[in-house]
Amino acid sequence: MGAREIALTPGIGTLSTMTLRLHDLAVTTDHKKLGLMYVGAGLVFFIVAGLLAAVMRLQLAAPDNGVVSPHVFNRLFTMHGTSMVFLVGMPIIAGMMNYLVPLMVGARDMAFPRLNAFGFWMFLFGGLLLYFSYLAAPGITGAGSAPDVGWFAYSPLTARAFSRGHSTDYWILSLLLSGVGSIVSAINVIATAVSLRCKGMTMMRLPLFVWLSIVTSFMILLALAPLSAAQIMLLLDRFLDARFFDTQAGGSALLWQHFFWIFGHPEVYILIIPAFACLSEIIPVFSRKPIFGYPIMVAATTMIAFISLGVWAHHMFTVGMISLGNIFFATSTFMVAVPTGIKIFNWLATMYGGNLRFEPPMLFCVGFLFQFLIAGLTGVMLGVAPFDWQLHDSYFVVAHFHYTLVGAFLFGIFAGIYYWYPKAVGRMLDRRLGFWHFWLLAVGFHMTFDPQHFLGFLGMPRRIYTYDAGRGWEVYNLISSVGVALQAAGIMCFVVNLVRSYLKGEPAGEDPWDAWTLEWATTSPPPEYNFETLPVVRSSRPLWDLKHPEDPDWRYE
Amino acid sequence: MTKADVLNPPVEPAEWSPPSRGVVAVICLIVTETALFMIFIVAYLFYIGKSLSGPYPSEVLTTPVIATICLLSSSLTIVLAERAFERANAGGFRLWWTGTIFLGAVFLALTAVEWWELIAGPRLTINSNLFGTTFYSLVGLHASHVIVGLTLLTLALILFLRGHVRAEHAERIKLISWYWHFVDVAWVAVFTVVYVIGR
Amino acid sequence: MSRHLLSCRKRAPGPALLAVMAYAGAPDQVTNIFNPLSTPAESVHRIALLTLAICAVIFVIVAGLLIYAIVRFRRRPGDDASEPPQIYGSNQIELAWTVLPILIVVVLILVTARTIADVENHPQPPDALKVTVVGRQWWWEIHYPDLGIVTANELHVPVSEAGRRQPTFLTLESADVAHSFWVPQLAGKTDLIPNRVNRMWIEPKQAGTYLGNCAEYCGTQHAKMRIRVIAHPPEEFDRWAASQRRPAAEDQMAAAGRDRFFSISCVNCHTIQGTSAKGTFGPDLTHLMSRETLGSGASPNTPEKLRAWVRDPQAIKEGCLMPDMQLSDKELDQIVAYLLTLK
């Protein structure tokens, strides 16, 4: 027997089952395993970054509080923001796209399985490098710890003169690494969706999840590069004394802002469009109707992607741009709201006249709709440049982006996890725990973030480690902090649910939700080769056609 | 709408040939690299005329005519190499492919000489002023892509000489040449911005 | 100097008051953007209300439809297992709900452009007060170039009256990193960016103290880079300006402290007009005791707090750039006695 054969027999030979499993994950190129690893790592970082936020809210619960020093607080909000965007949001969407796209197009794996693995490990090392800064950034001089320059790291605060030690360098390097992972993932998703579709699956028969994954990936290609470019420039400034953002040498601090937001604004759409994608799959199934206006949904998302490349300076209304600049970006910001609104209307129209089942995936979708509506409207308020001159850099903005990232993005992701967990694991998530998770999170979310809108109205700026009593901010901050406890309880229900259901959840079968896309046409979990025989399709809902031969979709499409 | 429809739906499309994954991937790669170059180009353009002190471009830059001719001709030689490959002309492929590598290497060498002279002479470095910063970073970004391209070309040549590259790999040869053409087009942009507009 | 602030400090506004967003009608510790007391803030206020109204209507309609759909179309126990009618879309409906939002967008664009023009392109009257504010980590350096005054952290301006308008036009610069000048009741915020000159204007209509904060994260003590704008009736402002122009008071009682101050490194960072102290790294101290707070709002300016500050600034504003001078108690007493004479 060769050495390999010995190792494969558990118990005999020197390797345990756990070691074998870990080794398998370390070398796998299977899109399903990698997808789950992406999501799993993202959820671990989510817990860590959530704890960072909990400490911040503890500090801000009362005026002149002494829970943490300003140095620690400034690191907390920097690490919280950076982690949530790059180490939670990006990997979770990458994981979901990597897991689902091949299954939904009827392929056996991604177009480039080894590239997929490479992307995952780049992301993971990048993430670990960021947290390694707590230990290593002090370096020889003892100055510096984790980055404390804010997640968007404005110049010249990030110059060597103002940011001593290596904390900012860790910020740059870790994001450059994980950025490579994102770009590589995007290339893979597009190649898979375009080139590996099963027979009969024309582009207009793609599940909306796949279409939206293509749009997201295309945006990643266009938006991540500017971030990498700006970060390389900053690295050159810090290490080689380049002058990109050196105001003493005539450099422009604003240039960083432009480059960052040219990345930063599309980035938030990169995050939210996969959540849109989850909704576009889940709402139809739980309304028992096809998505209303499939071609319009594709067109609207594509429009959002294009327009969002031209709104970036709405993050810069207060920097003193010429009036024409402010007017232009306010206009483009309003314009992007139109296709976004159209999507909300289409989801509503899908539900209208349907037969709604409020299982956990659908509950989270409803939460998304309600909260994304509010988030979109506060976004319009921020787009009115003069209004933004008051609201910018205040807690109103904090409330707005947490509404989009937690109230919408996170809820959409949870909807997706409750929906596809049975497929990935073969067992259903517990329904009751799901309801507890949803309600605790929803109530806690509103407790924390609704008052923050008012804090913005009352003049509280963001990124402050403490505030004076007497400004009228105390009550709102206290309520906001208390909400964290409820959110944490909700997340705990979720974690318990994940683990418990994995061990003894109800077996799911192939198609527990009576759904219509190809991933439900194979076992749960799917075998490594995904499908016994590659399917041939005739409409965008192949399983509907199979289940309803008397009234197939291909008659109407 | 007839019974025949339901019982015997014509499902299998007569022809099913989606684009190749390699083609799609390289197009995506070129898109993202273009975005990367655009930002450095925008920075260059933005900082034209803004250096607070010298050396200034008009004083120290000399147009790299020979280097440009070499690099642009290498796009021609690589096309000839591709054609030879398609016609299974091993000798022709070897000649033109090696020629491409040679021309690319000459370009790099001439760039290195240019940099040497700028640093040794007028002392233009990445930290002298805004011009130095943007010049070395933009031209350097391009040069790094030339290095990657030369690496790919050399690897392909070695594999070819060892007999591992066969007719069915024609698409891969084509994709390498697409990357090389991108590097050339990028040079046209960099050249225009640095030696024409920026001077 | 307005005593208004002190009486306000005692009564912390209750949640109900805040919840209703009551208009206090006077500058308050509660800096509500819906209580504007200056012309540019009023322009912003008008468009803010319009935008809120539009968004509120949209919210009520769409959320209403959502709730209706949830209630009306939910699966009930008696439902059979048949699928509802499979509707794929409707081009007319799509058109309708595209056109209506576009119309709303057009309205918003027009109103926005108008307000931007009103605020940003407001002409500067010849007798406007001109002030240059330089943002520094973590305090505000304030110059009145026409009046020959340099001060710190408190911006004194004249009130603008109906018959005699006198707005204040600010030139905003930064000596280090990006900051932002935000006094909610007076105007929207504008950033202070190094190597860039920005401009804004305020026009307080009522006397009193207006609170604000730096609104662009600028490092360790961003939180305590607070602003006070004190608006005076015109005559009172002239008196203040005159007193600020005078060089530092000479008080024989504090001679020992004065000598001590000048013998150690205080003078490397601080300026005292009319003396040899010409440091520019820290705030001008010529009329230190005329200010309400120390450390740009980090603590009130009382003798005890002043002593605590000079003893160890890091204890009050950790991370600020003034070091602990390691003074003995006696040195501390002397120097504080001297500083207390700088009225």
PDB file of C-alpha atoms in Angstrom, chain C residues 40-222:
ATOM      1  CA  PRO C  40     -27.039  79.886   5.978  1.00  0.00           C
ATOM      2  CA  ALA C  41     -28.396  77.491   8.601  1.00  0.00           C
ATOM      3  CA  GLU C  42     -31.877  78.744   7.814  1.00  0.00           C
ATOM      4  CA  SER C  43     -31.444  78.037   4.095  1.00  0.00           C
ATOM      5  CA  VAL C  44     -30.366  74.511   4.930  1.00  0.00           C
ATOM      6  CA  HIS C  45     -33.243  74.174   7.355  1.00  0.00           C
ATOM      7  CA  ARG C  46     -35.797  74.956   4.652  1.00  0.00           C
ATOM      8  CA  ILE C  47     -34.523  72.358   2.222  1.00  0.00           C
ATOM      9  CA  ALA C  48     -34.131  69.858   5.044  1.00  0.00           C
ATOM     10  CA  LEU C  49     -37.800  70.163   5.929  1.00  0.00           C
ATOM     11  CA  LEU C  50     -38.863  69.807   2.301  1.00  0.00           C
ATOM     12  CA  THR C  51     -36.700  66.702   1.861  1.00  0.00           C
ATOM     13  CA  LEU C  52     -38.010  65.170   5.084  1.00  0.00           C
ATOM     14  CA  ALA C  53     -41.555  65.787   3.942  1.00  0.00           C
ATOM     15  CA  ILE C  54     -41.000  64.140   0.559  1.00  0.00           C
ATOM     16  CA  CYS C  55     -39.262  61.165   2.158  1.00  0.00           C
ATOM     17  CA  ALA C  56     -41.992  60.828   4.776  1.00  0.00           C
ATOM     18  CA  VAL C  57     -44.668  60.625   2.100  1.00  0.00           C
ATOM     19  CA  ILE C  58     -42.712  58.035   0.122  1.00  0.00           C
ATOM     20  CA  PHE C  59     -42.138  56.036   3.276  1.00  0.00           C
ATOM     21  CA  VAL C  60     -45.788  56.011   4.267  1.00  0.00           C
ATOM     22  CA  ILE C  61     -46.876  54.875   0.809  1.00  0.00           C
ATOM     23  CA  VAL C  62     -44.295  52.147   0.289  1.00  0.00           C
ATOM     24  CA  ALA C  63     -44.290  50.845   3.841  1.00  0.00           C
ATOM     25  CA  GLY C  64     -48.053  50.900   3.702  1.00  0.00           C
ATOM     26  CA  LEU C  65     -48.018  48.743   0.578  1.00  0.00           C
ATOM     27  CA  LEU C  66     -45.562  46.372   2.226  1.00  0.00           C
ATOM     28  CA  ILE C  67     -47.716  45.968   5.309  1.00  0.00           C
ATOM     29  CA  TYR C  68     -50.812  45.556   3.191  1.00  0.00           C
ATOM     30  CA  ALA C  69     -49.163  42.843   1.120  1.00  0.00           C
ATOM     31  CA  ILE C  70     -47.955  40.996   4.201  1.00  0.00           C
ATOM     32  CA  VAL C  71     -51.353  41.003   5.795  1.00  0.00           C
ATOM     33  CA  ARG C  72     -53.542  40.440   2.764  1.00  0.00           C
ATOM     34  CA  PHE C  73     -51.545  37.736   1.020  1.00  0.00           C
ATOM     35  CA  ARG C  74     -50.190  35.682   3.870  1.00  0.00           C
ATOM     36  CA  ARG C  75     -50.877  31.994   3.806  1.00  0.00           C
ATOM     37  CA  ARG C  76     -53.794  31.133   6.065  1.00  0.00           C
ATOM     38  CA  PRO C  77     -54.488  27.722   7.659  1.00  0.00           C
ATOM     39  CA  GLY C  78     -57.364  26.932   5.322  1.00  0.00           C
ATOM     40  CA  ASP C  79     -55.437  27.595   2.125  1.00  0.00           C
ATOM     41  CA  ASP C  80     -55.131  24.806  -0.391  1.00  0.00           C
ATOM     42  CA  ALA C  81     -51.817  23.902  -1.911  1.00  0.00           C
ATOM     43  CA  SER C  82     -52.449  25.443  -5.321  1.00  0.00           C
ATOM     44  CA  GLU C  83     -50.110  28.076  -6.677  1.00  0.00           C
ATOM     45  CA  PRO C  84     -51.397  31.600  -7.184  1.00  0.00           C
ATOM     46  CA  PRO C  85     -51.518  33.101 -10.697  1.00  0.00           C
ATOM     47  CA  GLN C  86     -47.957  33.343 -12.044  1.00  0.00           C
ATOM     48  CA  ILE C  87     -47.508  36.953 -13.127  1.00  0.00           C
ATOM     49  CA  TYR C  88     -44.236  37.729 -14.910  1.00  0.00           C
ATOM     50  CA  GLY C  89     -44.402  41.512 -15.083  1.00  0.00           C
ATOM     51  CA  SER C  90     -46.110  44.511 -16.618  1.00  0.00           C
ATOM     52  CA  ASN C  91     -44.413  47.148 -18.690  1.00  0.00           C
ATOM     53  CA  GLN C  92     -47.046  49.780 -17.938  1.00  0.00           C
ATOM     54  CA  ILE C  93     -46.637  49.431 -14.210  1.00  0.00           C
ATOM     55  CA  GLU C  94     -42.851  49.553 -14.563  1.00  0.00           C
ATOM     56  CA  LEU C  95     -43.169  52.750 -16.551  1.00  0.00           C
ATOM     57  CA  ALA C  96     -45.438  54.326 -13.971  1.00  0.00           C
ATOM     58  CA  TRP C  97     -43.167  53.633 -11.073  1.00  0.00           C
ATOM     59  CA  THR C  98     -40.154  54.854 -13.004  1.00  0.00           C
ATOM     60  CA  VAL C  99     -41.647  58.127 -14.179  1.00  0.00           C
ATOM     61  CA  LEU C 100     -42.963  59.197 -10.787  1.00  0.00           C
ATOM     62  CA  PRO C 101     -39.612  58.858  -8.990  1.00  0.00           C
ATOM     63  CA  ILE C 102     -37.903  60.677 -11.853  1.00  0.00           C
ATOM     64  CA  LEU C 103     -40.280  63.598 -11.371  1.00  0.00           C
ATOM     65  CA  ILE C 104     -39.474  63.685  -7.664  1.00  0.00           C
ATOM     66  CA  VAL C 105     -35.779  63.599  -8.537  1.00  0.00           C
ATOM     67  CA  VAL C 106     -36.171  66.579 -10.855  1.00  0.00           C
ATOM     68  CA  VAL C 107     -37.798  68.590  -8.081  1.00  0.00           C
ATOM     69  CA  LEU C 108     -35.000  67.652  -5.682  1.00  0.00           C
ATOM     70  CA  ILE C 109     -32.304  68.604  -8.179  1.00  0.00           C
ATOM     71  CA  LEU C 110     -33.802  72.038  -8.721  1.00  0.00           C
ATOM     72  CA  VAL C 111     -34.283  72.795  -5.046  1.00  0.00           C
ATOM     73  CA  THR C 112     -30.812  71.498  -4.211  1.00  0.00           C
ATOM     74  CA  ALA C 113     -29.118  73.578  -6.870  1.00  0.00           C
ATOM     75  CA  ARG C 114     -30.951  76.658  -5.683  1.00  0.00           C
ATOM     76  CA  THR C 115     -29.924  76.200  -2.049  1.00  0.00           C
ATOM     77  CA  ILE C 116     -26.325  75.449  -3.006  1.00  0.00           C
ATOM     78  CA  ALA C 117     -26.203  78.702  -4.917  1.00  0.00           C
ATOM     79  CA  ASP C 118     -27.814  80.634  -2.051  1.00  0.00           C
ATOM     80  CA  VAL C 119     -25.282  79.455   0.471  1.00  0.00           C
ATOM     81  CA  GLU C 120     -22.060  79.023  -1.483  1.00  0.00           C
ATOM     82  CA  ASN C 121     -22.336  82.006  -3.768  1.00  0.00           C
ATOM     83  CA  HIS C 122     -23.598  84.527  -1.275  1.00  0.00           C
ATOM     84  CA  PRO C 123     -21.812  87.809  -1.963  1.00  0.00           C
ATOM     85  CA  GLN C 124     -19.484  89.035   0.727  1.00  0.00           C
ATOM     86  CA  PRO C 125     -20.588  92.531   1.837  1.00  0.00           C
ATOM     87  CA  PRO C 126     -17.664  94.972   2.221  1.00  0.00           C
ATOM     88  CA  ASP C 127     -18.181  95.457   5.949  1.00  0.00           C
ATOM     89  CA  ALA C 128     -18.416  91.747   6.754  1.00  0.00           C
ATOM     90  CA  LEU C 129     -16.159  90.610   9.547  1.00  0.00           C
ATOM     91  CA  LYS C 130     -13.293  88.543   8.146  1.00  0.00           C
ATOM     92  CA  VAL C 131     -11.807  85.775  10.241  1.00  0.00           C
ATOM     93  CA  THR C 132      -9.208  83.141   9.425  1.00  0.00           C
ATOM     94  CA  VAL C 133      -9.509  79.873  11.282  1.00  0.00           C
ATOM     95  CA  VAL C 134      -6.563  77.481  11.234  1.00  0.00           C
ATOM     96  CA  GLY C 135      -7.304  73.953  12.350  1.00  0.00           C
ATOM     97  CA  ARG C 136      -4.634  72.283  14.451  1.00  0.00           C
ATOM     98  CA  GLN C 137      -4.435  69.057  16.344  1.00  0.00           C
ATOM     99  CA  TRP C 138      -6.568  69.566  18.552  1.00  0.00           C
ATOM    100  CA  TRP C 139      -7.458  73.227  18.836  1.00  0.00           C
ATOM    101  CA  TRP C 140      -8.555  76.186  16.741  1.00  0.00           C
ATOM    102  CA  GLU C 141      -6.279  79.088  15.972  1.00  0.00           C
ATOM    103  CA  ILE C 142      -8.287  82.214  15.167  1.00  0.00           C
ATOM    104  CA  HIS C 143      -7.050  85.343  13.418  1.00  0.00           C
ATOM    105  CA  TYR C 144      -8.828  88.630  12.792  1.00  0.00           C
ATOM    106  CA  PRO C 145      -6.519  90.066  10.157  1.00  0.00           C
ATOM    107  CA  ASP C 146      -8.288  93.434   9.928  1.00  0.00           C
ATOM    108  CA  LEU C 147      -8.451  93.863  13.694  1.00  0.00           C
ATOM    109  CA  GLY C 148      -4.964  92.609  14.515  1.00  0.00           C
ATOM    110  CA  ILE C 149      -6.231  89.953  16.923  1.00  0.00           C
ATOM    111  CA  VAL C 150      -5.003  86.396  17.393  1.00  0.00           C
ATOM    112  CA  THR C 151      -6.881  84.125  19.744  1.00  0.00           C
ATOM    113  CA  ALA C 152      -7.821  80.480  20.170  1.00  0.00           C
ATOM    114  CA  ASN C 153     -10.831  78.174  20.400  1.00  0.00           C
ATOM    115  CA  GLU C 154     -13.488  80.850  20.894  1.00  0.00           C
ATOM    116  CA  LEU C 155     -14.761  82.747  17.904  1.00  0.00           C
ATOM    117  CA  HIS C 156     -16.266  86.082  18.917  1.00  0.00           C
ATOM    118  CA  VAL C 157     -18.446  87.720  16.306  1.00  0.00           C
ATOM    119  CA  PRO C 158     -20.967  90.533  16.175  1.00  0.00           C
ATOM    120  CA  VAL C 159     -24.633  89.723  15.924  1.00  0.00           C
ATOM    121  CA  SER C 160     -26.195  90.594  12.614  1.00  0.00           C
ATOM    122  CA  GLU C 161     -29.204  92.843  13.076  1.00  0.00           C
ATOM    123  CA  ALA C 162     -32.006  93.558  10.635  1.00  0.00           C
ATOM    124  CA  GLY C 163     -31.003  97.133   9.966  1.00  0.00           C
ATOM    125  CA  ARG C 164     -27.296  96.557  10.239  1.00  0.00           C
ATOM    126  CA  ARG C 165     -26.260  93.271   8.704  1.00  0.00           C
ATOM    127  CA  GLN C 166     -22.814  92.085   9.556  1.00  0.00           C
ATOM    128  CA  PRO C 167     -22.161  88.482   8.662  1.00  0.00           C
ATOM    129  CA  THR C 168     -18.803  86.895   9.397  1.00  0.00           C
ATOM    130  CA  PHE C 169     -16.868  85.333   6.552  1.00  0.00           C
ATOM    131  CA  LEU C 170     -14.445  82.608   7.551  1.00  0.00           C
ATOM    132  CA  THR C 171     -11.349  81.499   5.708  1.00  0.00           C
ATOM    133  CA  LEU C 172     -10.528  77.946   6.722  1.00  0.00           C
ATOM    134  CA  GLU C 173      -7.022  76.470   6.639  1.00  0.00           C
ATOM    135  CA  SER C 174      -5.219  73.657   8.376  1.00  0.00           C
ATOM    136  CA  ALA C 175      -1.752  73.408   9.824  1.00  0.00           C
ATOM    137  CA  ASP C 176      -1.673  69.629   9.916  1.00  0.00           C
ATOM    138  CA  VAL C 177      -4.477  67.184   9.054  1.00  0.00           C
ATOM    139  CA  ALA C 178      -8.053  67.538   7.880  1.00  0.00           C
ATOM    140  CA  HIS C 179     -10.542  69.064  10.339  1.00  0.00           C
ATOM    141  CA  SER C 180     -14.089  70.346   9.958  1.00  0.00           C
ATOM    142  CA  PHE C 181     -15.784  73.402  11.411  1.00  0.00           C
ATOM    143  CA  TRP C 182     -19.283  72.574  12.564  1.00  0.00           C
ATOM    144  CA  VAL C 183     -21.518  74.821  14.633  1.00  0.00           C
ATOM    145  CA  PRO C 184     -24.939  73.335  13.804  1.00  0.00           C
ATOM    146  CA  GLN C 185     -27.094  76.299  14.650  1.00  0.00           C
ATOM    147  CA  LEU C 186     -25.019  78.674  12.573  1.00  0.00           C
ATOM    148  CA  ALA C 187     -24.233  76.825   9.339  1.00  0.00           C
ATOM    149  CA  GLY C 188     -23.474  73.515   7.713  1.00  0.00           C
ATOM    150  CA  LYS C 189     -19.936  72.300   8.180  1.00  0.00           C
ATOM    151  CA  THR C 190     -16.943  73.004   5.985  1.00  0.00           C
ATOM    152  CA  ASP C 191     -13.644  71.126   6.110  1.00  0.00           C
ATOM    153  CA  LEU C 192     -10.231  72.551   6.896  1.00  0.00           C
ATOM    154  CA  ILE C 193      -7.748  70.817   4.648  1.00  0.00           C
ATOM    155  CA  PRO C 194      -3.992  71.427   4.563  1.00  0.00           C
ATOM    156  CA  ASN C 195      -2.703  73.062   1.415  1.00  0.00           C
ATOM    157  CA  ARG C 196      -6.213  74.224   0.599  1.00  0.00           C
ATOM    158  CA  VAL C 197      -8.200  77.339   1.434  1.00  0.00           C
ATOM    159  CA  ASN C 198     -11.922  76.929   2.077  1.00  0.00           C
ATOM    160  CA  ARG C 199     -14.491  79.577   2.824  1.00  0.00           C
ATOM    161  CA  MET C 200     -17.789  79.709   4.649  1.00  0.00           C
ATOM    162  CA  TRP C 201     -19.939  82.314   6.302  1.00  0.00           C
ATOM    163  CA  ILE C 202     -22.177  82.650   9.337  1.00  0.00           C
ATOM    164  CA  GLU C 203     -24.678  85.270  10.323  1.00  0.00           C
ATOM    165  CA  PRO C 204     -25.879  84.842  13.903  1.00  0.00           C
ATOM    166  CA  LYS C 205     -29.100  86.728  14.533  1.00  0.00           C
ATOM    167  CA  GLN C 206     -29.086  86.407  18.299  1.00  0.00           C
ATOM    168  CA  ALA C 207     -26.518  87.042  20.968  1.00  0.00           C
ATOM    169  CA  GLY C 208     -25.300  84.043  22.903  1.00  0.00           C
ATOM    170  CA  THR C 209     -22.864  81.157  22.869  1.00  0.00           C
ATOM    171  CA  TYR C 210     -23.113  78.634  20.054  1.00  0.00           C
ATOM    172  CA  LEU C 211     -21.500  75.249  20.581  1.00  0.00           C
ATOM    173  CA  GLY C 212     -19.854  73.142  17.927  1.00  0.00           C
ATOM    174  CA  ASN C 213     -17.336  70.377  17.325  1.00  0.00           C
ATOM    175  CA  CYS C 214     -14.619  69.418  14.926  1.00  0.00           C
ATOM    176  CA  ALA C 215     -16.392  67.063  12.555  1.00  0.00           C
ATOM    177  CA  GLU C 216     -13.574  65.351  10.686  1.00  0.00           C
ATOM    178  CA  TYR C 217     -11.620  62.685  12.541  1.00  0.00           C
ATOM    179  CA  CYS C 218      -8.223  64.222  13.102  1.00  0.00           C
ATOM    180  CA  GLY C 219      -6.516  61.924  15.573  1.00  0.00           C
ATOM    181  CA  THR C 220      -6.448  61.165  19.267  1.00  0.00           C
ATOM    182  CA  GLN C 221      -8.339  64.132  20.683  1.00  0.00           C
ATOM    183  CA  HIS C 222     -10.755  64.793  17.862  1.00  0.00           C
TER     184      HIS C 222
END
